[in-house]
Coordinates of C-alpha atoms in Angstrom, one line a residue:
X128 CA 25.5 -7.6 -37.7
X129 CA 26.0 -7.3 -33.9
X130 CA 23.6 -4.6 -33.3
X131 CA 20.9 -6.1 -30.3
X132 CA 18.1 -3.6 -32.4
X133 CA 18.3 -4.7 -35.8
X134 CA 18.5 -8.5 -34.0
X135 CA 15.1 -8.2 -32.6
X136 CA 13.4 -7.2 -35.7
X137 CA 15.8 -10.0 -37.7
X138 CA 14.5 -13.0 -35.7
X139 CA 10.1 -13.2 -36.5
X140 CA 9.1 -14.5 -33.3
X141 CA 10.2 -11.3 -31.5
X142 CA 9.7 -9.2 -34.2
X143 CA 5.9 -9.9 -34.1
X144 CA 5.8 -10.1 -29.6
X145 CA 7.7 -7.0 -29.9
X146 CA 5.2 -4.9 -32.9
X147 CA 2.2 -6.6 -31.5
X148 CA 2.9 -5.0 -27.7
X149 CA 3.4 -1.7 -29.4
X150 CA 0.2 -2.2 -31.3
X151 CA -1.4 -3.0 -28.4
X152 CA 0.1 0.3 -26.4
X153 CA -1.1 2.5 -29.2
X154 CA -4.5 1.1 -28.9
X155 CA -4.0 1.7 -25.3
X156 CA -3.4 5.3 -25.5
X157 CA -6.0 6.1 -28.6
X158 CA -8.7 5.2 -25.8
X159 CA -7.1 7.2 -22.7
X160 CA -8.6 10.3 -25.0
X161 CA -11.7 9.3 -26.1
X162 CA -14.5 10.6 -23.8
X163 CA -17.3 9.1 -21.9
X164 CA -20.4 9.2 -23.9
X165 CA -22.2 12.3 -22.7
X166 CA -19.5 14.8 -21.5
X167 CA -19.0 18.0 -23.2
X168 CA -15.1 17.9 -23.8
X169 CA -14.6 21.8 -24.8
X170 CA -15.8 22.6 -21.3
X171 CA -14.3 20.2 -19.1
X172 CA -10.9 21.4 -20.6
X173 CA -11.7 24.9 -20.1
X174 CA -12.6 23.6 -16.5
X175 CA -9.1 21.9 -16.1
X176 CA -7.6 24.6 -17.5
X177 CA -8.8 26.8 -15.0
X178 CA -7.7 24.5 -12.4
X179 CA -3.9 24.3 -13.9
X180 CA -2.6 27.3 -11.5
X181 CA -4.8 26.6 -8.0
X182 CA -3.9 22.4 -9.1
X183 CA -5.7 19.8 -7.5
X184 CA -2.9 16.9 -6.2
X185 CA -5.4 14.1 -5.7
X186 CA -6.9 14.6 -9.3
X187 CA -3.0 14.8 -10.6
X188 CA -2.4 11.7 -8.8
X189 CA -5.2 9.9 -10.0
X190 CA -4.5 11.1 -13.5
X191 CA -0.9 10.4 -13.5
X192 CA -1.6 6.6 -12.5
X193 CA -4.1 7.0 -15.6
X194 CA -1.7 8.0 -17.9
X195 CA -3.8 11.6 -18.3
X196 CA -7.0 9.7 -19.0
X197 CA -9.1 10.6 -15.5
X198 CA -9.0 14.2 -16.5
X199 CA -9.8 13.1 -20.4
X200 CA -12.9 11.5 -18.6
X201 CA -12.3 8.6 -21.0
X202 CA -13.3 5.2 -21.5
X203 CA -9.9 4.6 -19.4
X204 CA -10.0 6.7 -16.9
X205 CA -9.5 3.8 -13.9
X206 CA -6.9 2.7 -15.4
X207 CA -5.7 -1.0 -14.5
X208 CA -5.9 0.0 -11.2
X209 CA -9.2 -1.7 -9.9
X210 CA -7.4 -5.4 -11.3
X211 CA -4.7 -4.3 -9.2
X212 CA -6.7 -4.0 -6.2
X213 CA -8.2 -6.8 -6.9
X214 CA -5.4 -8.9 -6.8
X215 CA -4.3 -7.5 -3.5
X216 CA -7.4 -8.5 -2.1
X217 CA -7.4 -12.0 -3.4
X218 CA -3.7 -12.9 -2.4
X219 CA -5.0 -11.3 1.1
X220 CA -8.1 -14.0 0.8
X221 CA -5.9 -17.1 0.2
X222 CA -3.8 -16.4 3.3
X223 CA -6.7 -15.6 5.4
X224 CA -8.9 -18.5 4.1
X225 CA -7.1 -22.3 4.1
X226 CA -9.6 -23.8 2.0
X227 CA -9.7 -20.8 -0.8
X228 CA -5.6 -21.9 -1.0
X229 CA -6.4 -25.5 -1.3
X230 CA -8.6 -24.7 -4.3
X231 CA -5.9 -22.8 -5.8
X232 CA -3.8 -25.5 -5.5
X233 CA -6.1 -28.2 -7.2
X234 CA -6.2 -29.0 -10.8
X235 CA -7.7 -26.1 -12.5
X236 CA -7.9 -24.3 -9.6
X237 CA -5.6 -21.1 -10.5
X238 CA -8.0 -20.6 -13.6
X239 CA -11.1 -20.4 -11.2
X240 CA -9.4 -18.1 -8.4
X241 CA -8.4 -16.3 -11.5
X242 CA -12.2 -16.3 -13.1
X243 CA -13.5 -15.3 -9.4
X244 CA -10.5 -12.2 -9.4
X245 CA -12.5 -10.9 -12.7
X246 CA -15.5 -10.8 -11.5
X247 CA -14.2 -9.0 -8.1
X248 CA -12.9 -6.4 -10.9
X249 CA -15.7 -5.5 -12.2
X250 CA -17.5 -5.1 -8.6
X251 CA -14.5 -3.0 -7.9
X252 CA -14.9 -1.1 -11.6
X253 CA -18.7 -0.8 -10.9
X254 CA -17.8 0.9 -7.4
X255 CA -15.4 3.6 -8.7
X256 CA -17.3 4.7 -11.6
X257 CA -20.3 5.3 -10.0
X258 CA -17.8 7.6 -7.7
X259 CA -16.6 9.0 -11.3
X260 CA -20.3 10.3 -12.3
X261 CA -20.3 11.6 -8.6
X262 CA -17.3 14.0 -9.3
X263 CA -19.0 14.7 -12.4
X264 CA -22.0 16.3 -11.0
X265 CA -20.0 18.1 -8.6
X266 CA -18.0 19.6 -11.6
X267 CA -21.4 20.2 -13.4
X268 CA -22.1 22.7 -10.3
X269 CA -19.1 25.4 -11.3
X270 CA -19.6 24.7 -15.4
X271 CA -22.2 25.0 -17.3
X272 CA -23.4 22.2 -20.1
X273 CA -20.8 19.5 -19.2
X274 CA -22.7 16.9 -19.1
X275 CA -25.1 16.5 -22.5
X276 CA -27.6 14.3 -21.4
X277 CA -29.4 13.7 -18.4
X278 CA -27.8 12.8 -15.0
X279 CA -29.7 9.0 -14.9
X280 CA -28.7 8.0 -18.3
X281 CA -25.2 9.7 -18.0
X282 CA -24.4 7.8 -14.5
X283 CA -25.9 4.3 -16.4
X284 CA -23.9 4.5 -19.4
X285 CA -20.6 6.2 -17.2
X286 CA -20.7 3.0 -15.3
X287 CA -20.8 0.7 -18.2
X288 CA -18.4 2.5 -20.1
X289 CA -16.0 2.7 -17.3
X290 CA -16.2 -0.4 -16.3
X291 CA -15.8 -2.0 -20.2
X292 CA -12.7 0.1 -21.0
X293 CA -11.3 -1.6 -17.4
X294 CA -11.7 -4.5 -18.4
X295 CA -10.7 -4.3 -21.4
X296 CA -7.6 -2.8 -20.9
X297 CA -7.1 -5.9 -18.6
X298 CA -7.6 -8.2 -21.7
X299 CA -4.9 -6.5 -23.4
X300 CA -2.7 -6.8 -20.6
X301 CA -3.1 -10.4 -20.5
X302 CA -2.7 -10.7 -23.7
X303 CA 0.4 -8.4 -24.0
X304 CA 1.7 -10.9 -21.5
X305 CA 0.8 -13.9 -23.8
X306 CA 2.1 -12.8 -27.5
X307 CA 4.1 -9.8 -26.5
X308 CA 6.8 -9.1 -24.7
X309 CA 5.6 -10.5 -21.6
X310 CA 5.0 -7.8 -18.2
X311 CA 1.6 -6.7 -19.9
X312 CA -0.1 -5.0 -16.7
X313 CA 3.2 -3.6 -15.8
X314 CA 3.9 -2.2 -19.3
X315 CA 0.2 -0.6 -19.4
X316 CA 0.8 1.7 -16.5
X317 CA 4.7 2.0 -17.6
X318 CA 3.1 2.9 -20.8
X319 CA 1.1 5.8 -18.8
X320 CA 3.9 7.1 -16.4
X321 CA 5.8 7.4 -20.0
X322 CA 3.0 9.4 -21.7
X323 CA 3.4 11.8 -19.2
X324 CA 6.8 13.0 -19.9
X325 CA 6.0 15.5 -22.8
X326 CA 3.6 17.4 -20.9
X327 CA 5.6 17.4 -17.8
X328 CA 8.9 18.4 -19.7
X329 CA 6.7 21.4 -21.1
X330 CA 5.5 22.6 -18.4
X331 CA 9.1 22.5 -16.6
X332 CA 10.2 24.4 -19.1
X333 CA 7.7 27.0 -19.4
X334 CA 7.4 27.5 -15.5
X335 CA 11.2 28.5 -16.2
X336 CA 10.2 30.9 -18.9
X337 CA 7.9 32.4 -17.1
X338 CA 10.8 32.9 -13.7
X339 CA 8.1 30.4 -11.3
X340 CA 10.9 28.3 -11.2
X341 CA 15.1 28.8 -10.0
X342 CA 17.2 27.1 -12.6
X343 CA 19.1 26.3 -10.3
X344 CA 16.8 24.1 -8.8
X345 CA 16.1 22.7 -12.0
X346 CA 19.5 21.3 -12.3
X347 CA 20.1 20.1 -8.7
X348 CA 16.6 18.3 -9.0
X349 CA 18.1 16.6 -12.2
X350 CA 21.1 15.8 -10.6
X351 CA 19.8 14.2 -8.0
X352 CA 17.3 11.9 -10.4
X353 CA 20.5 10.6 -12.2
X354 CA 21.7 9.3 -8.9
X355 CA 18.6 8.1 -8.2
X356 CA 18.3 6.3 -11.4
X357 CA 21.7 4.7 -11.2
X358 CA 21.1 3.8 -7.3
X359 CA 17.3 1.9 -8.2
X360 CA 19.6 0.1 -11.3
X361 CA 21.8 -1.2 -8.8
X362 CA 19.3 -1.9 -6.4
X363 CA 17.1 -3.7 -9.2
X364 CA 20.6 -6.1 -10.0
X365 CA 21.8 -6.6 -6.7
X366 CA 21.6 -9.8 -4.7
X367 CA 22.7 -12.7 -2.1
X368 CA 24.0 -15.8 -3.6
X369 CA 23.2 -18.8 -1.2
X370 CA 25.8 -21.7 -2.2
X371 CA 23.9 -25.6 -2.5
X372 CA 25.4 -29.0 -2.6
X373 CA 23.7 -31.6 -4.2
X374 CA 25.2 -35.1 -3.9
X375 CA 25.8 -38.0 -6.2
X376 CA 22.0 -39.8 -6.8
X377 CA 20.8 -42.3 -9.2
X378 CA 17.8 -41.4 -11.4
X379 CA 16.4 -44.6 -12.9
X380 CA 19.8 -46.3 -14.6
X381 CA 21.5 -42.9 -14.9
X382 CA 24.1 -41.9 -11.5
X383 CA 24.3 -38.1 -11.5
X384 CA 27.2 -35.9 -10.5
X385 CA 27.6 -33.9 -7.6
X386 CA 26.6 -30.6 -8.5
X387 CA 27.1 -27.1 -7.1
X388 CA 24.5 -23.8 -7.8
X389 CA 23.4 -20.8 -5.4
X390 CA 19.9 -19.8 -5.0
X391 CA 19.6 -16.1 -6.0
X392 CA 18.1 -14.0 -3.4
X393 CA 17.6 -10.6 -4.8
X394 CA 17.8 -7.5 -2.5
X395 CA 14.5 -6.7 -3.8
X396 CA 12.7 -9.7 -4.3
X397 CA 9.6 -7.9 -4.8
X398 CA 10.7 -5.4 -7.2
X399 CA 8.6 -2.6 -7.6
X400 CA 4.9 -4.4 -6.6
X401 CA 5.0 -3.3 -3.0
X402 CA 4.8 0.3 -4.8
X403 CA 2.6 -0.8 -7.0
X404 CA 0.4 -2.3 -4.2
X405 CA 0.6 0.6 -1.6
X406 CA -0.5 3.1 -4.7
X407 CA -3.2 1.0 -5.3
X408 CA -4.9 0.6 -2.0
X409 CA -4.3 4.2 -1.2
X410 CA -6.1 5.5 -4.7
X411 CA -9.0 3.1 -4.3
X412 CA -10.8 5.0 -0.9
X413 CA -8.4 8.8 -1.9
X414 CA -10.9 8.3 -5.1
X415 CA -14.3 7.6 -3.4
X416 CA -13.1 10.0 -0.7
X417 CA -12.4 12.6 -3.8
X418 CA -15.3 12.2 -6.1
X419 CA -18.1 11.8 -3.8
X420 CA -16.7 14.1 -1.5
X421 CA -18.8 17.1 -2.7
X422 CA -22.0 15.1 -1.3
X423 CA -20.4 14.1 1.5
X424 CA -18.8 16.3 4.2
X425 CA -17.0 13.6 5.8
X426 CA -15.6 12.3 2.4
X427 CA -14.9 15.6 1.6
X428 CA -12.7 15.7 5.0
X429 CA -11.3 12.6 4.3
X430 CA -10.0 13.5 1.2
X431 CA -8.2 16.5 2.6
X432 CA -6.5 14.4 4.9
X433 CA -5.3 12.3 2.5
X434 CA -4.0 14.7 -0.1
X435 CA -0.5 12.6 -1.8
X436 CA 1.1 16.0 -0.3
X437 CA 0.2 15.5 3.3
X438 CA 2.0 13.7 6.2
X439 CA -1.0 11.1 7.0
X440 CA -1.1 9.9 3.3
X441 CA 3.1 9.6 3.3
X442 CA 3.6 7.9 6.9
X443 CA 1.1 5.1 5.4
X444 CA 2.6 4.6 1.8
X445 CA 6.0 4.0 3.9
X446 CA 3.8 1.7 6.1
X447 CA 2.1 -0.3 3.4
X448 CA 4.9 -0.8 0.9
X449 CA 7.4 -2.4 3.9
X450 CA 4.3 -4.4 4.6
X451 CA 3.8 -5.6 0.8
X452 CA 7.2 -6.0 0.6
X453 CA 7.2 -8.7 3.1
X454 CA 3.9 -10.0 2.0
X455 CA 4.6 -10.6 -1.8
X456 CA 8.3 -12.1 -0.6
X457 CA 6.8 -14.4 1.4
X458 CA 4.5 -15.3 -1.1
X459 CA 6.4 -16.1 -4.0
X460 CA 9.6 -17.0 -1.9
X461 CA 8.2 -19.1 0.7
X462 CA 11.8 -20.4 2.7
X463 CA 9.7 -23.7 3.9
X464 CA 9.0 -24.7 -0.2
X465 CA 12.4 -23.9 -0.9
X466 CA 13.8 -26.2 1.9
X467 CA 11.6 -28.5 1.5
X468 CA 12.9 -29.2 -2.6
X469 CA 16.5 -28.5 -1.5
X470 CA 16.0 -31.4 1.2
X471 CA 13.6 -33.5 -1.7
X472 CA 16.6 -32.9 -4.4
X473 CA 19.0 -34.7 -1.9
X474 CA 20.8 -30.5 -2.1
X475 CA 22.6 -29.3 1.6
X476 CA 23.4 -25.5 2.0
X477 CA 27.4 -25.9 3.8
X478 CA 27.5 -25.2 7.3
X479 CA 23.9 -25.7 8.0
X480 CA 22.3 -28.1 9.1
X481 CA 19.1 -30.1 7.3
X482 CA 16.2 -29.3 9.9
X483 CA 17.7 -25.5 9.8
X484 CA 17.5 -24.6 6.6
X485 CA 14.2 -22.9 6.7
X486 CA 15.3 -20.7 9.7
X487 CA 18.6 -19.8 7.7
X488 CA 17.0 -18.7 4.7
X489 CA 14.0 -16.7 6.8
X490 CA 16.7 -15.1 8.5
X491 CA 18.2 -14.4 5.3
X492 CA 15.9 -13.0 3.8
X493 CA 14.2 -10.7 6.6
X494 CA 17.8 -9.3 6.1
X495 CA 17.2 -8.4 2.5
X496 CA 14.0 -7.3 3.1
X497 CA 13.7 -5.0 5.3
X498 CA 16.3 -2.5 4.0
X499 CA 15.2 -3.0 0.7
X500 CA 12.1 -2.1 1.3
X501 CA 12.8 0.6 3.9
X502 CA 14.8 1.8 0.5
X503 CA 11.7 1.6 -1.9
X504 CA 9.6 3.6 0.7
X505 CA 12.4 6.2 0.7
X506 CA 12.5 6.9 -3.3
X507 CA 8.6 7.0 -3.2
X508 CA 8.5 10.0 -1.4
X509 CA 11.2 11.6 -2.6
X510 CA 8.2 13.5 -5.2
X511 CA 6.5 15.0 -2.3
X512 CA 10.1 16.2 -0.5
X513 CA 10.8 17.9 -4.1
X514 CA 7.4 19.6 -4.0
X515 CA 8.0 20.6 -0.7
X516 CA 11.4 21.9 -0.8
X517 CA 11.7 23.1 -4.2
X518 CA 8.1 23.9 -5.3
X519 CA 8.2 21.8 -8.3
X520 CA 4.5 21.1 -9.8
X521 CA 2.6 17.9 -9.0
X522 CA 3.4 16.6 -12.8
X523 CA 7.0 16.8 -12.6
X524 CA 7.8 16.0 -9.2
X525 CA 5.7 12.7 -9.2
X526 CA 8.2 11.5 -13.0
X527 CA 11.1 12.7 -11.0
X528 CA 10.9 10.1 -8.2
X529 CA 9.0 8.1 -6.2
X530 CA 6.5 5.0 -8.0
X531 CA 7.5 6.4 -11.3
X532 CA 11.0 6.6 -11.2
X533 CA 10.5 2.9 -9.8
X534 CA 8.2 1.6 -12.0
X535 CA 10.1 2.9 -15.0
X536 CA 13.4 1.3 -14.3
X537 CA 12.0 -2.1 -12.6
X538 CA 9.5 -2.9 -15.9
X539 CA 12.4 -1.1 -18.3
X540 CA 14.8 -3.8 -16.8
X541 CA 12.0 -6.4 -16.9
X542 CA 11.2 -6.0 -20.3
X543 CA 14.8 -5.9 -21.7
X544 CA 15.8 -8.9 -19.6
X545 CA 12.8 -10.7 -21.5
X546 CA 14.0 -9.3 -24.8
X547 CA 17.7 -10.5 -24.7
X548 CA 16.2 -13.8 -23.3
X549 CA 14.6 -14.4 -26.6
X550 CA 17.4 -13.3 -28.6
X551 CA 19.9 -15.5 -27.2
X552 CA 17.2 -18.4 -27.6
X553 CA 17.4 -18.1 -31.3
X554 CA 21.5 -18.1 -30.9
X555 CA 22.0 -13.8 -30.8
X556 CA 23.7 -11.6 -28.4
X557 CA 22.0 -10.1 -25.6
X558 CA 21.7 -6.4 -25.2
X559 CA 24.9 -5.7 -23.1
X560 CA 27.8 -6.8 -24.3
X561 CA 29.1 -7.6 -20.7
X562 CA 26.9 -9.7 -18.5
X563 CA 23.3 -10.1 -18.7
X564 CA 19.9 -8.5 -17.3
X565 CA 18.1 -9.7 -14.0
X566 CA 14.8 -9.0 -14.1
X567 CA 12.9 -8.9 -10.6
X568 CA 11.5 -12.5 -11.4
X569 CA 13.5 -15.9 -10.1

């Protein structure tokens, strides 16, 4: 009777959020293998199967964010990527412009910023699958019948169908995040990174059939993902308490008692969007740079130079997610709100003073920050130090460590914290018997 599994499925509410997400996922993956309308699918996997042994890292990146769908060339093959960098761009937007924050702040005004972010997506979508048909032709060049219609109507109907399966995977996000289990854009590329595993376990395993690979290697790399894992758990739970006194007040006739609470800082506030974030804004020009790059020699250059394996492309994913990690913190924890409702809710933090508070917790919190997310930047590129010192392939490496590894345990954490919130709503135990989940949002 105590059992958190046969609980979820016991109480209707989450046994229908949690059936309809995986409903939702299936439908998810059944579309990252169904092919653009027009390409010839037995040659272009004879043409990636060609390419396993030489490899191509910015086609395995792109593909693993994917889920395996950019190589499928299927109706999916962006991924929710282009939302995601959509979204950066508009929370850059509202800081930069004053009066595009006021809106956002006016009645209805989240619904229109969030209208004007879809119809950036689809500019974005339109952009990166014109690039798509552009690595197409270039493929075209080395195989023979891969594309079965002409190159106008195969760009035209690339581009629309691209651009659909975007958005639509966006709808199912949303509503994922609606009627599900909540986390729906998270869970779609969780849901990707996940799919990957088989393939990736395969070809582990066959590399060390085959004597490419030391098993010793093998078991010191595993090692040292457990520690990994069980450091990122810690990481994810950790946080600063910061005690608050609220005195006695009178709410209409009602006097109410002093109170005492803590504001919970995590040491990752963030969680795992600054990864997210970085990924994102490096895949969106390491894509154009890749696909047009045939046509274009400076593209083509480009794209060498930022290969997921070279020094450039690392030195700014450390860059970019310490930048997003103070960015989004700032965003969702702004210390001058939280004062200013601590001071409103007639609260006092002990030992500080009223007109200080915002100093103490900016000073608090540029604490947290900035090791957490020196720490974040480390585990991301921990895949291309296992590349490099143990000559692990791109596939396996990148579910080792680095956004993966991150991704899987911040939305796994996430997700279960939801879960065994709903449970003890309807009066069931959580699912640890000791303590209870944190997930990464306040």
């Amino acid at each position: 009777m105590a059992n958190p599994i046969l609980n979820i499925f016991r109480v209707k509410e989450l046994r229908e959020r949690v059936l309809f997400t995986f409903g939702m996922l299936v439908v998810f993956r059944i579309g990252a293998v169904f092919p653009i309308p027009g390409i010839n699918v037995r040659e272009l996997s004879r043409y990636f199967l060609d390419q396993t042994n030489t490899g191509n890292p910015i086609v395995d990146y792109l593909d693993f964010f994917a889920g395996g769908a950019f190589s499928n060339f299927s109706v999916f093959m962006l991924g929710i990527m282009p939302y995601i960098s959509m979204s950066i761009i508009m929370q850059l937007l509202l800081i930069v412009f004053p009066k595009l924050k006021k809106i956002s702040q006016e009645d209805g005004g989240k619904k229109k910023i969030q209208k004007w972010q879809r119809y950036g997506t689809v500019v974005v979508c339109l952009i990166q699958s014109y690039a798509v048909t552009q690595y197409a032709q270039v493929i075209s060049r080395s195989v023979d019948n891969l594309l079965n219609i002409g190159l106008l109507p195969f760009t035209l109907i690339a581009m629309l169908t691209v651009t659909t399966g975007t958005m639509f995977l966006m709808w199912i996000g949303e509503q994922i995040t609606k009627r599900g289990v909540g986390n729906g854009i998270s869970l779609l590329i969780y849901a990707g990174i996940v799919a990957r595993l088989p393939q990736a376990i395969w070809e582990l395993l066959d590399m060390m059939r085959r004597g490419d690979l030391n098993p010793v290697f093998v078991i010191i790399v595993l090692l040292m993902f457990i520690a990994v894992v069980t450091l990122v758990v810690f990481e994810q739970q950790g946080q600063r308490k910061i005690p608050v006194n609220y005195a006695k007040r009178v709410v209409g006739r009602k006097m109410y008692g002093a109170q005492n609470t803590y504001i919970p800082f995590k040491i990752n506030p963030s969680g795992v969007i600054p990864v997210i974030f970085a990924s994102s804004i490096l895949t969106f020009p390491l894509q154009i740079a890749q696909t047009v790059g045939g046509n274009v020699p400076w593209l083509a250059a480009t794209a060498r130079i930022l290969s997921p394996q070279g020094t450039l492309y690392n030195i700014l994913y450390v860059l970019l997610i310490v930048f997003f990690a103070y960015f989004y913190t700032q965003v969702t924890l702004n210390p001058i709100e939280i004062a200013k409702q601590i001071r409103e809710n007639g609260g006092s933090i002990p030992g500080i003073r009223s007109e200080k508070i915002e100093e103490y917790l900016t000073k608090i919190l540029n604490r947290i920050v900035l090791p957490g997310s020196l720490y974040l930047a480390l585990i991301a590129v921990i895949p291309t130090f296992i590349q490099w010192a143990f000559r692990f392939p791109t596939s396996v490496a990148y579910l080792l460590g680095g956004t993966s590894l991150l991704i899987m345990v911040g939305v796994g954490l996430d997700t279960m914290s939801q879960v065994e919130g709903l449970l003890k709503m309807h009066h069931h135990e959580g699912l640890v018997k000791r303590g209870r989940l944190r997930g990464r949002n306040l």
